[in-house]
Coordinates of N, CA, C and O in Angstrom, one line a residue:
M1 N 176.8 100.5 69.1 CA 176.3 100.1 67.7 C 174.7 100.2 67.7 O 174.7 99.1 69.4
I2 N 174.1 100.5 67.4 CA 172.7 99.9 67.9 C 172.0 99.1 66.5 O 172.0 99.6 65.2
R3 N 172.0 98.1 66.7 CA 171.3 97.0 66.3 C 169.8 96.3 66.4 O 169.8 96.6 68.1
L4 N 168.9 95.9 66.2 CA 167.5 95.2 66.1 C 168.0 93.7 67.1 O 169.6 93.4 66.5
L5 N 167.4 93.0 67.4 CA 167.5 92.0 68.8 C 167.4 90.9 67.6 O 166.3 91.2 66.4
Q6 N 168.5 90.1 67.3 CA 168.2 89.1 66.7 C 168.5 87.5 67.3 O 168.6 87.8 68.6
M7 N 168.4 86.3 66.6 CA 168.5 85.1 67.6 C 169.6 85.1 68.5 O 169.7 84.0 69.7
Q8 N 170.5 85.7 67.8 CA 172.2 85.0 68.7 C 171.9 85.8 70.0 O 172.7 85.9 70.3
D9 N 171.0 87.0 70.4 CA 170.8 87.3 71.8 C 170.6 86.9 72.4 O 170.1 87.2 73.4
Y10 N 169.7 85.4 72.0 CA 168.7 84.9 73.0 C 169.9 84.7 74.3 O 169.1 84.9 75.0
N11 N 171.1 83.7 74.3 CA 171.6 83.3 75.6 C 172.0 84.9 76.3 O 172.1 84.9 77.4
T12 N 172.5 85.4 75.5 CA 172.6 87.3 76.4 C 171.0 87.7 77.3 O 171.4 87.6 78.4
W13 N 170.0 87.5 76.9 CA 169.4 87.6 77.8 C 168.7 86.6 78.4 O 168.3 86.9 79.8
I14 N 168.8 85.2 78.1 CA 168.4 84.5 79.4 C 169.9 84.5 80.8 O 169.9 84.6 81.7
N15 N 170.7 84.7 80.2 CA 171.5 85.0 81.1 C 171.7 86.1 82.0 O 171.5 86.5 83.4
L16 N 171.4 87.2 81.5 CA 170.2 88.2 82.5 C 169.5 88.3 83.2 O 169.1 88.7 84.0
A17 N 168.9 87.5 82.1 CA 167.2 86.8 83.5 C 168.1 86.1 84.6 O 166.6 86.2 85.5
K18 N 168.8 85.8 84.4 CA 169.9 84.5 85.5 C 170.2 85.4 86.6 O 169.8 84.8 87.8
E19 N 170.5 86.7 86.3 CA 171.1 87.5 87.0 C 169.8 88.1 88.2 O 170.3 89.3 88.7
V20 N 168.7 88.5 88.0 CA 167.6 89.4 88.0 C 166.4 88.4 89.4 O 165.6 88.5 89.5
E21 N 166.5 86.8 88.2 CA 166.1 86.1 89.6 C 165.8 85.9 90.9 O 164.7 85.4 91.4
Y22 N 166.7 85.6 91.4 CA 167.1 86.6 93.5 C 165.9 88.1 93.3 O 165.1 87.7 94.2
L23 N 165.7 88.2 92.9 CA 164.9 89.7 92.6 C 163.3 89.7 92.1 O 162.9 89.9 92.7
F24 N 163.7 88.9 91.9 CA 161.8 88.4 90.6 C 161.4 86.9 90.7 O 159.9 86.9 90.1
G25 N 161.9 86.3 90.8 CA 161.4 84.9 90.8 C 161.9 84.0 89.2 O 162.2 84.2 89.1
P26 N 161.5 82.7 89.5 CA 162.3 81.6 89.1 C 161.1 82.3 87.1 O 161.1 82.8 87.3
M27 N 162.4 82.0 86.2 CA 162.5 82.4 84.6 C 162.9 81.9 83.5 O 162.0 80.6 82.9
V28 N 164.5 81.1 84.0 CA 165.1 80.9 83.0 C 164.6 79.6 82.9 O 164.5 79.4 81.5
D29 N 163.7 78.8 83.9 CA 163.7 77.0 83.7 C 162.3 76.9 83.1 O 161.8 75.7 82.7
S30 N 161.5 78.1 82.3 CA 160.5 78.1 81.7 C 160.0 78.0 81.2 O 160.4 79.1 80.0
K31 N 159.6 77.3 79.8 CA 159.2 76.9 79.4 C 158.9 78.1 78.2 O 158.3 79.0 76.6
D32 N 157.5 78.7 78.9 CA 156.7 79.7 78.6 C 158.0 81.3 78.4 O 157.6 81.9 77.1
F33 N 158.5 81.5 79.4 CA 159.1 82.3 79.6 C 160.4 82.3 78.5 O 160.6 83.4 77.8
Q34 N 161.1 81.5 77.8 CA 161.9 80.8 76.9 C 160.9 80.8 75.4 O 161.7 81.7 74.3
D35 N 159.8 81.1 75.3 CA 159.3 80.7 74.1 C 158.3 82.2 73.5 O 159.2 82.8 72.5
G36 N 158.8 82.9 75.4 CA 158.6 84.8 74.6 C 159.9 84.9 74.1 O 159.2 86.2 73.5
I37 N 161.0 84.6 74.9 CA 161.5 86.2 74.3 C 162.2 85.6 72.5 O 162.5 86.2 72.5
K38 N 162.1 84.2 72.9 CA 161.9 83.7 71.4 C 161.4 84.3 70.5 O 161.9 84.7 69.6
N39 N 159.9 84.5 70.6 CA 159.1 85.0 70.3 C 159.2 86.9 69.9 O 159.3 88.2 68.5
C40 N 159.9 87.2 70.5 CA 160.5 88.8 70.9 C 161.9 88.7 70.3 O 161.3 89.7 68.4
L41 N 162.5 87.8 69.7 CA 163.0 88.5 69.1 C 163.2 87.3 67.6 O 164.1 88.0 66.4
E42 N 161.8 87.1 67.6 CA 161.8 86.3 66.2 C 161.4 87.7 65.0 O 161.3 87.6 64.4
N43 N 160.7 88.6 66.4 CA 159.3 88.9 65.8 C 160.2 90.4 65.4 O 158.8 91.4 65.4
N44 N 161.2 91.3 66.2 CA 161.4 92.3 66.4 C 160.0 93.3 67.6 O 160.3 94.1 66.6
K45 N 160.2 92.9 68.3 CA 158.7 93.1 69.4 C 159.6 93.2 70.5 O 160.7 92.3 70.6
V46 N 160.2 94.2 71.1 CA 160.4 94.7 72.3 C 159.2 95.9 73.3 O 158.7 96.7 72.1
N47 N 159.4 95.2 74.0 CA 157.7 95.7 75.0 C 158.5 96.8 75.5 O 158.3 96.9 76.6
E48 N 159.8 97.8 75.0 CA 159.9 99.0 75.3 C 159.0 100.0 76.6 O 157.3 100.2 76.1
G49 N 158.6 100.1 77.6 CA 158.2 101.9 77.9 C 157.5 100.6 79.0 O 156.3 101.8 79.5
R50 N 157.0 99.7 79.0 CA 155.5 98.8 79.4 C 155.6 97.8 80.4 O 157.4 97.5 80.8
S51 N 154.8 97.7 81.6 CA 155.7 96.9 82.8 C 155.4 95.4 82.5 O 153.9 94.9 81.2
A52 N 156.4 94.8 82.2 CA 155.3 93.5 82.7 C 154.0 93.0 82.7 O 153.1 92.0 81.9
R53 N 153.9 93.6 84.2 CA 152.2 93.6 84.2 C 151.6 93.2 82.7 O 150.6 92.6 83.1
S54 N 151.4 94.6 82.6 CA 150.5 94.8 81.2 C 150.8 94.6 80.5 O 149.8 94.3 79.7
I55 N 152.1 93.5 80.2 CA 151.8 92.3 78.8 C 151.6 91.2 79.0 O 150.6 90.9 78.5
Y56 N 152.1 90.7 80.3 CA 150.9 89.6 81.2 C 149.5 89.6 80.7 O 148.7 88.8 80.3
E57 N 148.7 91.1 82.0 CA 147.1 90.7 81.7 C 146.7 91.0 80.2 O 145.5 90.2 79.4
R58 N 147.5 91.5 79.0 CA 147.0 91.9 77.3 C 147.3 90.7 76.9 O 146.6 90.2 76.2
S59 N 148.0 89.2 77.2 CA 148.1 88.7 77.1 C 147.5 87.5 76.8 O 148.0 86.0 76.3
G60 N 146.4 87.2 78.1 CA 146.1 86.9 78.9 C 146.3 85.9 80.3 O 145.0 85.6 80.6
F61 N 147.1 86.8 80.5 CA 147.0 86.1 82.3 C 145.8 86.7 83.5 O 146.1 88.3 82.8
V62 N 146.3 86.3 84.4 CA 145.3 86.9 85.1 C 146.1 86.6 87.0 O 146.6 85.8 86.9
D63 N 145.5 87.0 87.8 CA 146.5 86.7 88.8 C 145.9 86.2 89.5 O 144.6 85.3 89.8
L64 N 146.8 85.0 90.1 CA 146.2 83.7 91.0 C 145.9 83.9 92.6 O 145.4 83.2 92.9
K65 N 147.2 84.6 92.9 CA 147.8 84.1 93.9 C 148.9 85.3 94.7 O 150.0 85.8 93.9
D66 N 149.0 86.2 95.4 CA 149.8 86.5 96.0 C 151.3 85.9 96.5 O 151.3 84.8 97.2
A67 N 152.5 86.7 95.7 CA 154.3 86.0 96.1 C 154.3 86.7 97.2 O 156.1 86.4 97.1
G68 N 154.3 87.7 97.9 CA 154.9 88.0 99.2 C 156.4 89.2 98.3 O 155.8 89.8 96.9
K69 N 156.8 89.4 99.0 CA 157.8 90.8 98.4 C 158.9 89.9 98.3 O 159.7 88.8 99.2
K70 N 159.4 90.6 97.7 CA 160.8 89.5 96.6 C 162.7 90.7 97.5 O 161.9 91.8 97.8
L71 N 163.6 89.9 97.4 CA 164.9 90.7 97.9 C 164.5 92.6 97.7 O 165.0 93.6 98.7
A72 N 164.2 92.7 96.5 CA 164.0 94.0 96.2 C 162.9 94.4 97.0 O 162.8 95.9 97.0
G73 N 161.6 94.5 97.7 CA 161.2 95.5 98.0 C 159.9 94.7 97.5 O 159.2 95.8 97.5
I74 N 160.1 94.6 96.3 CA 158.9 94.5 95.3 C 157.3 93.7 95.4 O 158.2 92.5 95.9
E75 N 156.7 94.1 95.9 CA 155.2 92.9 95.9 C 154.8 92.1 94.7 O 155.5 92.7 93.4
T76 N 154.6 90.7 95.1 CA 154.8 90.3 93.2 C 153.5 89.6 93.8 O 153.3 89.3 94.6
V77 N 153.4 89.3 92.3 CA 151.9 87.8 92.7 C 152.2 86.4 91.7 O 152.6 86.7 90.0
I78 N 151.5 86.0 91.6 CA 151.6 84.4 90.8 C 150.4 85.1 90.0 O 149.5 84.8 90.2
M79 N 151.1 84.9 88.5 CA 149.8 85.1 87.8 C 149.7 83.5 86.9 O 150.7 82.9 86.0
V80 N 148.8 83.4 86.1 CA 148.3 82.2 85.6 C 147.9 82.5 84.0 O 146.6 84.1 84.0
Y81 N 147.9 81.9 83.2 CA 147.3 82.4 81.9 C 145.5 81.5 82.0 O 145.4 80.3 82.2
R82 N 144.9 82.1 81.6 CA 143.6 81.7 81.4 C 142.7 81.1 80.5 O 143.3 82.0 78.9
T83 N 142.4 80.1 80.2 CA 142.0 79.2 79.1 C 140.4 78.9 79.2 O 140.0 78.3 78.1
D84 N 140.0 79.7 79.3 CA 138.0 80.3 79.6 C 138.0 81.1 78.8 O 137.2 81.4 78.4
K85 N 139.1 81.5 77.9 CA 138.1 83.2 77.0 C 138.0 82.3 76.0 O 138.3 81.2 75.5

């Protein structure tokens, strides 16, 4: 059955994030990450088909420094939220 995401799906998304943290780095202990998941669920916003990087950039984040390759061989960066906008 296909349905819109609801707040009851929050723990499922958190558990999924836990499973991939070894590939992409820490997420589930981040209040910003938790708030972002809750915001998407509360507003029925799914960012299908867009890269995480473009979503963060549109939200005001910029690169801080290189974070090297993760286990999946993906180059990563640490991003920070720009407060000088």
